[in-house]
Every structure is written in C-alpha cells, then in structure tokens.
PDB file of C-alpha atoms in Angstrom:
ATOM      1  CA  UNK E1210     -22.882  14.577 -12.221  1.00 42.00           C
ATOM      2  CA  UNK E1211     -19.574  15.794 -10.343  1.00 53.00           C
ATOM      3  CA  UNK E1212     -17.646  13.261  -8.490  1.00 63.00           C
ATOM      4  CA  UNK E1213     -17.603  13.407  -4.514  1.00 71.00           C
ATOM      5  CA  UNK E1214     -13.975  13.980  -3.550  1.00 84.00           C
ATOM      6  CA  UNK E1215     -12.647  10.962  -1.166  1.00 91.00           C
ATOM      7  CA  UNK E1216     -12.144  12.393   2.247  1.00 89.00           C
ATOM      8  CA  UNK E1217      -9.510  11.719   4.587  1.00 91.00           C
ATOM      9  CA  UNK E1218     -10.669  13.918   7.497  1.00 87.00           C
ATOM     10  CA  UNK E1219     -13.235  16.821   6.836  1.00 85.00           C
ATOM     11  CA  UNK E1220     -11.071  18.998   5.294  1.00 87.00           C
ATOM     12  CA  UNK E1221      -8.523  16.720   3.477  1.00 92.00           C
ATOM     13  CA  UNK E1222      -9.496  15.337   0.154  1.00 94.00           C
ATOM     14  CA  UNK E1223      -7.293  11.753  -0.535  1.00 96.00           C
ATOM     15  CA  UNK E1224      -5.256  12.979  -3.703  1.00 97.00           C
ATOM     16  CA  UNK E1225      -2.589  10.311  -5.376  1.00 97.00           C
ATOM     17  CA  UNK E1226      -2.259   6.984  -3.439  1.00 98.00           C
ATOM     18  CA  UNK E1227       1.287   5.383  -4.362  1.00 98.00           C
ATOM     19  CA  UNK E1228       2.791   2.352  -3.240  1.00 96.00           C
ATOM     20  CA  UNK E1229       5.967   1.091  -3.384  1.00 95.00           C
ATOM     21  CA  UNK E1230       7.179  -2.576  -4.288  1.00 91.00           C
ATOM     22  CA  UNK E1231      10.175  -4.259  -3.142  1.00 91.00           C
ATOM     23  CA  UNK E1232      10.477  -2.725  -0.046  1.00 94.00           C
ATOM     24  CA  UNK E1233      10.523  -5.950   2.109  1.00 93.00           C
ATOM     25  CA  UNK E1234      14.058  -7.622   2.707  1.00 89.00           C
ATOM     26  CA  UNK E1235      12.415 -11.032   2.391  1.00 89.00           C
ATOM     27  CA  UNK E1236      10.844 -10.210  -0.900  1.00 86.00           C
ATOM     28  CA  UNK E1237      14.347  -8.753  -2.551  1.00 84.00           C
ATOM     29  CA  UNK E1238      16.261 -11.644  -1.599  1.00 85.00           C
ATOM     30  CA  UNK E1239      14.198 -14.198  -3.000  1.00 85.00           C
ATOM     31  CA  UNK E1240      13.886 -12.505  -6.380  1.00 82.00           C
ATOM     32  CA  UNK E1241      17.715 -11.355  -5.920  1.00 80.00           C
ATOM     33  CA  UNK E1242      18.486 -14.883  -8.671  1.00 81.00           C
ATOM     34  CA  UNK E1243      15.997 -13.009 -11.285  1.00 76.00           C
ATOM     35  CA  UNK E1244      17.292  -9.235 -10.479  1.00 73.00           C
ATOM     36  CA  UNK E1245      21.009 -10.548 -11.285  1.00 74.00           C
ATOM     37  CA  UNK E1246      19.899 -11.940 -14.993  1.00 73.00           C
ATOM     38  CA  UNK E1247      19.591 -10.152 -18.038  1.00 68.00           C
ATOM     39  CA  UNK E1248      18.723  -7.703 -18.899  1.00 66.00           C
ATOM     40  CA  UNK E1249      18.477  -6.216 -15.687  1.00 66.00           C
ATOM     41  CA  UNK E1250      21.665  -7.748 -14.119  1.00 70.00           C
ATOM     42  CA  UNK E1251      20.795  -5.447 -10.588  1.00 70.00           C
ATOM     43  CA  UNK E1252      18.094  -5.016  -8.265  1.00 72.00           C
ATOM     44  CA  UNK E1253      16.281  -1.754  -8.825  1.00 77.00           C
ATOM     45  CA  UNK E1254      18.057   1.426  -6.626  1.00 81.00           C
ATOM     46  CA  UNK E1255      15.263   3.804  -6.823  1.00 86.00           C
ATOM     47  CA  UNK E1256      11.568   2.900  -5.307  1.00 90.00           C
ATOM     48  CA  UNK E1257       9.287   0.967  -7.873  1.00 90.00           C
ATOM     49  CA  UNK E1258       6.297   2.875  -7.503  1.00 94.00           C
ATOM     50  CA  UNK E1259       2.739   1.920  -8.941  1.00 94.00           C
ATOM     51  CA  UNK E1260      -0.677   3.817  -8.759  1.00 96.00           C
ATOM     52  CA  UNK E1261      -3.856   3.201  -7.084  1.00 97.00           C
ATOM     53  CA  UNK E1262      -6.334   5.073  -8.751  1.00 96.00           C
ATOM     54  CA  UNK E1263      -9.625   6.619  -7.626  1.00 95.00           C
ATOM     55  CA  UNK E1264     -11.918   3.976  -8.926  1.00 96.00           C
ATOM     56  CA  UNK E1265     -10.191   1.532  -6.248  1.00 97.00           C
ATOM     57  CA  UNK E1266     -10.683   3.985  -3.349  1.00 97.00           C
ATOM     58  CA  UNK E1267     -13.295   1.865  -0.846  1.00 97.00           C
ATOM     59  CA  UNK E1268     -14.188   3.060   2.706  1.00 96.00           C
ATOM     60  CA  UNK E1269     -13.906   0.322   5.956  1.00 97.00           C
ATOM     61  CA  UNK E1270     -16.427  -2.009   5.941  1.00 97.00           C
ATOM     62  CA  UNK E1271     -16.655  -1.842   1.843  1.00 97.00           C
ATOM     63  CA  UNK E1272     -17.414  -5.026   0.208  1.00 97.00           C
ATOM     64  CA  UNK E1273     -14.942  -5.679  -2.290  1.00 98.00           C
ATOM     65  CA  UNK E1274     -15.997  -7.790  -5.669  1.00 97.00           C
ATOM     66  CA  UNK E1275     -13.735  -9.820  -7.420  1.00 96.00           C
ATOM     67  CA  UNK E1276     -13.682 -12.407 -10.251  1.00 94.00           C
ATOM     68  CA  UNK E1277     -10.941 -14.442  -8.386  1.00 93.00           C
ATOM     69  CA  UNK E1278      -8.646 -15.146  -4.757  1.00 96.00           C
ATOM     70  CA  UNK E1279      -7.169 -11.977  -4.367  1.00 96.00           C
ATOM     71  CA  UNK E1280      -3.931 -11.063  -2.203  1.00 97.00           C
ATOM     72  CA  UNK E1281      -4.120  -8.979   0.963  1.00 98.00           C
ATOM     73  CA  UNK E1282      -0.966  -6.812   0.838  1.00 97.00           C
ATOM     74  CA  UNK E1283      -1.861  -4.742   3.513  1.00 98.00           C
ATOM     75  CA  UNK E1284       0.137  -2.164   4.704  1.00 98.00           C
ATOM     76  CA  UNK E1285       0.181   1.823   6.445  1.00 98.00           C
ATOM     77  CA  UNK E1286      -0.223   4.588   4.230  1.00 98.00           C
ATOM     78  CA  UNK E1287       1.586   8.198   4.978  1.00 98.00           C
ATOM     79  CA  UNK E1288      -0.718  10.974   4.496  1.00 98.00           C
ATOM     80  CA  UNK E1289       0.971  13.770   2.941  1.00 98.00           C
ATOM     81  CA  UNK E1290       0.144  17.401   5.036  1.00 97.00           C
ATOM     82  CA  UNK E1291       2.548  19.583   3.904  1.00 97.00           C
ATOM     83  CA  UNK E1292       4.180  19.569  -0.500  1.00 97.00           C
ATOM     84  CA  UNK E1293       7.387  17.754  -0.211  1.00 98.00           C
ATOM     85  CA  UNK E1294      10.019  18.069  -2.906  1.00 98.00           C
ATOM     86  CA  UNK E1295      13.559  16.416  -2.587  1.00 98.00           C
ATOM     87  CA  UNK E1296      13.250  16.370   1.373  1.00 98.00           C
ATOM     88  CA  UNK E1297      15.692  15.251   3.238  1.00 98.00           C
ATOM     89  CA  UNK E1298      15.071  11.686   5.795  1.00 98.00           C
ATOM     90  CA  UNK E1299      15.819  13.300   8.928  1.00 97.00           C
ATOM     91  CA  UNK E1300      12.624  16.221   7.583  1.00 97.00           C
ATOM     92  CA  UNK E1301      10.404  13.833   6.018  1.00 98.00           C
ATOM     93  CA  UNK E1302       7.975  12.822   8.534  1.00 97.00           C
ATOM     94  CA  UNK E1303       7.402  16.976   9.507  1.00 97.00           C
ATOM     95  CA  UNK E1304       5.524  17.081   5.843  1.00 97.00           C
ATOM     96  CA  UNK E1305       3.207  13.344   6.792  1.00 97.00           C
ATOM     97  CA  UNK E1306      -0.481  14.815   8.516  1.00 97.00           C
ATOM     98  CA  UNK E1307      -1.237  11.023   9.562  1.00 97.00           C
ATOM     99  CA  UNK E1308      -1.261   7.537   8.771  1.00 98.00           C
ATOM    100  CA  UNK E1309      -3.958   5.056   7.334  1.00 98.00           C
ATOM    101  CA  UNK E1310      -4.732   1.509   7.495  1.00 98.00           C
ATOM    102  CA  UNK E1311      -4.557   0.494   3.520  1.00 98.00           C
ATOM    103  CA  UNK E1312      -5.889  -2.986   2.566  1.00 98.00           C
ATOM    104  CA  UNK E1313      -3.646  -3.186  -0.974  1.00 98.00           C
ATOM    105  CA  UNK E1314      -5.648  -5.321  -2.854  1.00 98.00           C
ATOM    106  CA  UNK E1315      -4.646  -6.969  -6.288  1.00 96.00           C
ATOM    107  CA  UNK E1316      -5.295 -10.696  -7.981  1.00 95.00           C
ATOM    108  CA  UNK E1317      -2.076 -12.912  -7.484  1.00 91.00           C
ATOM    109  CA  UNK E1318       0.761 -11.824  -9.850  1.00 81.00           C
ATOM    110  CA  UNK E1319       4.548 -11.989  -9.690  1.00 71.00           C
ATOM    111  CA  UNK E1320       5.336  -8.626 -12.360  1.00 66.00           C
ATOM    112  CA  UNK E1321       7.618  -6.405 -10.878  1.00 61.00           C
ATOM    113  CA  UNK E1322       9.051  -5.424 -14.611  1.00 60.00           C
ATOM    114  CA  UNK E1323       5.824  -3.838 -15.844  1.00 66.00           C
ATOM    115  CA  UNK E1324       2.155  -1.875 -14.278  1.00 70.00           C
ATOM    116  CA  UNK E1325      -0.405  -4.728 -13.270  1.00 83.00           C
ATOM    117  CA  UNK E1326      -3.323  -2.450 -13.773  1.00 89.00           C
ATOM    118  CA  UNK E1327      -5.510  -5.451 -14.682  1.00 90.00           C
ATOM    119  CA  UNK E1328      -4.871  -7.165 -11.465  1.00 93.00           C
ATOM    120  CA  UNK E1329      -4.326  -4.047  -8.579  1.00 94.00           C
ATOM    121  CA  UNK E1330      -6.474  -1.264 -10.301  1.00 96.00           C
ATOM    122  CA  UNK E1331      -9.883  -2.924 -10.244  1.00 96.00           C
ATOM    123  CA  UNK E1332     -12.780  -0.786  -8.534  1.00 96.00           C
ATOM    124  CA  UNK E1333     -12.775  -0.640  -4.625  1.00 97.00           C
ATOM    125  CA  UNK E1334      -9.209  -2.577  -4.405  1.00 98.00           C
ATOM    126  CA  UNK E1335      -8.056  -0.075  -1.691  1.00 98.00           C
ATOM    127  CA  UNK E1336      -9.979  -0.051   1.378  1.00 98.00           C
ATOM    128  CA  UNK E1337      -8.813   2.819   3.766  1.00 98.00           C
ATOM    129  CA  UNK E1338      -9.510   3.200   7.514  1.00 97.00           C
ATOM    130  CA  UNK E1339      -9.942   6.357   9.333  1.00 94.00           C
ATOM    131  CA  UNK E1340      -7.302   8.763   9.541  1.00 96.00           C
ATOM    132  CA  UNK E1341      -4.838   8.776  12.403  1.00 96.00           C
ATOM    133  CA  UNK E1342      -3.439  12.282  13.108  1.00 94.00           C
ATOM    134  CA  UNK E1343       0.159  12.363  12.688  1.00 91.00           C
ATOM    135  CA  UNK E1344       0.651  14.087  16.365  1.00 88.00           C
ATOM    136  CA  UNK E1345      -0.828  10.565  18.013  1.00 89.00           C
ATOM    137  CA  UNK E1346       2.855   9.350  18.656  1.00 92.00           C
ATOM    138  CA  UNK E1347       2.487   6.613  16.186  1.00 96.00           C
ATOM    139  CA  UNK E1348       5.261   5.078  14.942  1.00 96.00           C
ATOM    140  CA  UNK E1349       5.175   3.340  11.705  1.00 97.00           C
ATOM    141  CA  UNK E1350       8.425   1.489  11.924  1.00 96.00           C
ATOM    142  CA  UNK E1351       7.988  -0.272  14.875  1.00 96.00           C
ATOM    143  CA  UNK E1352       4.737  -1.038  13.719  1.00 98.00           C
ATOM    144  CA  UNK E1353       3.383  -4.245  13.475  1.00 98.00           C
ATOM    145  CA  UNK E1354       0.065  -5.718  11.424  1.00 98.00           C
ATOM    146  CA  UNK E1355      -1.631  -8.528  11.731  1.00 98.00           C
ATOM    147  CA  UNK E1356      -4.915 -10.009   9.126  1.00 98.00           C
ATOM    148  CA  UNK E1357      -7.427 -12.580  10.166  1.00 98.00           C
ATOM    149  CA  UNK E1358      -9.926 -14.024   7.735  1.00 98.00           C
ATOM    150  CA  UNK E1359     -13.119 -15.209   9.145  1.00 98.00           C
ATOM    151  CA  UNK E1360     -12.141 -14.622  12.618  1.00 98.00           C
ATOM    152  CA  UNK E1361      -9.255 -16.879  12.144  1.00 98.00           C
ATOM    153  CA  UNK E1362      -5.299 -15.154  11.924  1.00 98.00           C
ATOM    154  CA  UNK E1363      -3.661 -15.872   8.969  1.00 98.00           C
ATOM    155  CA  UNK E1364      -1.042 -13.821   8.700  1.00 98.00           C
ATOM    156  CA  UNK E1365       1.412 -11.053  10.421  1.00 97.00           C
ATOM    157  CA  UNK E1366       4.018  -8.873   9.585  1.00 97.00           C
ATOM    158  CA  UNK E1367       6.546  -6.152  11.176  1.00 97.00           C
ATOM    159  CA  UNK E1368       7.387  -3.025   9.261  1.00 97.00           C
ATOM    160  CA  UNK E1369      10.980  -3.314  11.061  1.00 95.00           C
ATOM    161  CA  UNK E1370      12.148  -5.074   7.970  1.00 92.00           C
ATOM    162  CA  UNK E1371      11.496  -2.166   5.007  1.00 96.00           C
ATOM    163  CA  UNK E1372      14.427  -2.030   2.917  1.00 95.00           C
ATOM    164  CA  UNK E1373      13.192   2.160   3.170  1.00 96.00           C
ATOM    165  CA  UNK E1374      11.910   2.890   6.064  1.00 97.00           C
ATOM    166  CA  UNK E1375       8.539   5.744   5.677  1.00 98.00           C
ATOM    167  CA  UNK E1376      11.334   8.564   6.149  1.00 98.00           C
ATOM    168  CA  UNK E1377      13.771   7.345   3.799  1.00 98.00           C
ATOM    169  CA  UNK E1378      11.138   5.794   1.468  1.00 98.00           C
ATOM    170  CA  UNK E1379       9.331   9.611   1.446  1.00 98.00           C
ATOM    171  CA  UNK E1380      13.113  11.346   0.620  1.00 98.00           C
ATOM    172  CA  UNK E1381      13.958   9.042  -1.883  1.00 97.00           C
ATOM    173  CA  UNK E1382      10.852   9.396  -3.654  1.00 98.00           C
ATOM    174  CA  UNK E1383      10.641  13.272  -3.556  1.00 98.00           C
ATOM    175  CA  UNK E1384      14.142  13.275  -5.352  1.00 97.00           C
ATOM    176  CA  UNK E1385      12.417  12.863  -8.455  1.00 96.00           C
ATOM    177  CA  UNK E1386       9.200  13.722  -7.858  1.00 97.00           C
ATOM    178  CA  UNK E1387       6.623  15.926  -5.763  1.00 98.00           C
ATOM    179  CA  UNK E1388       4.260  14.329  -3.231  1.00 98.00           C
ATOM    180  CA  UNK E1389       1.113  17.152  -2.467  1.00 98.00           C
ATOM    181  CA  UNK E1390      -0.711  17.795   0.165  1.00 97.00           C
ATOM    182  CA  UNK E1391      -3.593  14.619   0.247  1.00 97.00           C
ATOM    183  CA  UNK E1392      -1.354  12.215  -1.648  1.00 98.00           C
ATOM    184  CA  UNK E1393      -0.632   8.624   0.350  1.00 98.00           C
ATOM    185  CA  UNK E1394       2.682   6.785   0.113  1.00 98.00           C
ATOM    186  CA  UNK E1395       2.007   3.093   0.740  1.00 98.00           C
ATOM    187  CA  UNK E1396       4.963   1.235   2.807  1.00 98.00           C
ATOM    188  CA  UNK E1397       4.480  -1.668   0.486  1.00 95.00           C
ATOM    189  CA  UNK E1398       3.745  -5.214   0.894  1.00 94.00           C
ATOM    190  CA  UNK E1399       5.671  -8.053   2.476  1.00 93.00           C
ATOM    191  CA  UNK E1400       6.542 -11.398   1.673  1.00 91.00           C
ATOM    192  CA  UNK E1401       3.592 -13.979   0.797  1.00 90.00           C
ATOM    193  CA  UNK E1402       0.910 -12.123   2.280  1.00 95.00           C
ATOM    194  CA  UNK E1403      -2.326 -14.117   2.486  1.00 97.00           C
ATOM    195  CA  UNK E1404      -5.109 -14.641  -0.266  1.00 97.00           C
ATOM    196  CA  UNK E1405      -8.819 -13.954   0.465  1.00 98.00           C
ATOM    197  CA  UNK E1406     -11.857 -15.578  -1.785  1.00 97.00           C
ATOM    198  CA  UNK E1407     -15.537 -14.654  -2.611  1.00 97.00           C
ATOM    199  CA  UNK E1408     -17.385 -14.697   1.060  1.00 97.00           C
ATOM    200  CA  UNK E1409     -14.551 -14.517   3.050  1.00 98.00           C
ATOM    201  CA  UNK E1410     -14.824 -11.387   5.717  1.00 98.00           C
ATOM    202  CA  UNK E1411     -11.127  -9.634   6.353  1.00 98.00           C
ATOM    203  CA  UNK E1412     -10.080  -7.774   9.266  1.00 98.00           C
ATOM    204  CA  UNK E1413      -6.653  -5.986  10.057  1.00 98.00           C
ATOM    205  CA  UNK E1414      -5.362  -4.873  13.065  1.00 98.00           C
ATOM    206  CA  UNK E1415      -2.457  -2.128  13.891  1.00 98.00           C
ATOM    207  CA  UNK E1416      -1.801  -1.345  17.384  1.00 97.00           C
ATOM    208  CA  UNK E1417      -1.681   2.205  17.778  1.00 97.00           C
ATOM    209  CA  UNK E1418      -3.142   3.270  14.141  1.00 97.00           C
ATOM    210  CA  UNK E1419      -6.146   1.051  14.313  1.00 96.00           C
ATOM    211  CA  UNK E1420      -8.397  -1.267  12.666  1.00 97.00           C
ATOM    212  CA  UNK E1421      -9.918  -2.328   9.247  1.00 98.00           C
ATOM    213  CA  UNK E1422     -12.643  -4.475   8.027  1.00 98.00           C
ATOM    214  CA  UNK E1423     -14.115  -5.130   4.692  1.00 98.00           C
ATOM    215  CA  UNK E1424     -15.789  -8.574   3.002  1.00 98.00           C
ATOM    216  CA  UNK E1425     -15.100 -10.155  -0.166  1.00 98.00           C
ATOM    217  CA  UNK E1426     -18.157 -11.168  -2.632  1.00 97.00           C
ATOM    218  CA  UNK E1427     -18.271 -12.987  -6.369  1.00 95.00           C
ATOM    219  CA  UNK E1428     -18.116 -10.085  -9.152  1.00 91.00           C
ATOM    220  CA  UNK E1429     -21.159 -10.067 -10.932  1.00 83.00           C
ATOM    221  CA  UNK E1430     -20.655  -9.644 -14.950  1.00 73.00           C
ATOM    222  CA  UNK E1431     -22.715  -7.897 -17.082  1.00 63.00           C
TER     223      UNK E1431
END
C-alpha cells in the first residue's frame, strides 16, 4: 500500500519537520547552573535541533492518544518554499512559503543532552493547522500564542523572547545544513508550557496565523 504524502496546501507535500530547543531566554537561564558544569562547561552556540517524524504528523481536530500527561509546547512552524543553504538573516524569510500552527507534543522530560524519541516521536504528536501563505503579512516575531484546555486558558506566550528569532534561527541552521522545499522549522517551545491528560480537549490560538484544536484520549495497548 503506498503512503499518502502529508499535504500542506494542494501542491506542497510537508517534508522534514525540525524543531529547535533552547530557543526561549527563560528556558536558557534557568538551565544556565547545569550548562556551566562538566562536561559541557557552556551553553550550546549552534541550534539543538530534534526530528518530528512522519508517524507524528496529525491534522486539526486529530485526537491524540497517549499513555500519560503530555506537554503542549506549542509553537509556529516556517514552511520552507524555496532550498535554502547557508542563507543569510536579512534573506531568510524570502525562502519561508508560510507559517503553521504546530501543537509540539511530547511526555514531560527535562533531556536536552540526548534525542527523546520515546517521549516526542510517538504517532500523531504533531498536530498542524492549515497553512498560512507567507504573503498574509504575518509576522512571527511579534507573534503571540495563547492554549486553553477545556475552554479554560492555561497558558500564553510571546515569540518576542527567542534567543533566534525565525530569520536568524533559519540562517544559522542552513550553515550546516540544507532545509528543502516542504521542510518546517519549529520556533521551539517556551518555558513551562502546560500539560494536557486523557479527555482533556486543547485549543490554540494565534492572531493573524490562526487556530488549532485537537483532543486528548487514553492509549489503548495491544
């Protein structure tokens, strides 16, 4: 049986989703005491990437199953239009087709040193809203997000406070590697976002990019 490609818009397939850790202020400073210990003895200079992989690609309105509270790190997504290798800040955005609303999901953890595949790789962790074409005057630093859980807000966060903002993030991560057309760079999560539990419905809001919904529900074990 061949595999359905995951599509952005009608004629762009979603290729490699990256995110990137550590790029909240709030989150580097209160690990700074661990980052200045052996054997690291310095915070990381280049982005800390990890992968989500197709398996966890889930459309709005997806219900998600998990075998524990799992952590919202939601966050925008820039939608790769045009190959971009070692681009420059003040280019980067001319290669990004559009944003996304990305619902990060992964169980509680606090690796930074090592991939948590076990706890952000598990099937439909990465609910994605529609598509937002990059020409829609959206911009994602002065962006804003906000989660409610049940109807009730639980949680908000400003993308004013990236250590890399989505330019900067995009040119220091094509230094050492290519982004292609179809591939999403994740802004990252920010400090202690909320949890969500089996039942519990999720919605997150954007002004200007848009909205997201999906549900949480028990995972069933063979």
């Amino acid at each position: 049986m061949q595999i359905q490609p995951f599509l952005l818009s009608d004629d762009l397939p979603l290729g490699t989703v990256y995110g990137a850790l550590l790029n909240d202020r709030a989150t580097v400073q209160r690990l700074a005491p661990q980052f200045d210990s052996a054997p690291y003895k310095a915070a990381p200079r280049a982005p800390v990437l990890y992968i989500k992989p197709r398996n966890t690609f889930a459309s709005d309105g997806a219900a998600v199953a998990t075998p524990a509270e799992l952590r919202i790190d939601a966050t925008i997504g820039l939608v790769i239009g045009e190959k971009a290798n070692r681009v420059t800040a003040d280019q980067a955005l001319k290669h990004v087709a559009g944003f996304v609303l990305a619902s990060d999901l992964t169980l509680p953890h606090d690796n930074y040193y090592r991939p948590a595949i076990r706890q952000r790789d598990r099937d439909g962790f990465l609910p994605l809203s529609a598509l937002l074409q990059g020409d829609a005057g959206f911009d994602p630093d002065k962006a804003t997000l906000s989660i409610s859980v049940n109807g009730r807000p639980v949680y908000e966060r400003s993308f004013a406070t990236l250590v890399r903002p989505a330019a900067q993030l995009i040119a220091d991560v094509t230094e050492f590697m290519t982004l292609a057309v179809g591939d999403v760079l994740l802004l990252g999560p920010s400090e202690a976002s909320p949890v969500a539990r089996a039942g519990d419905q999720v919605h997150i809001t954007v002004p200007g990019l848009g909205e997201l919904r999906h549900s949480v529900a028990e995972e069933k074990l063979a």
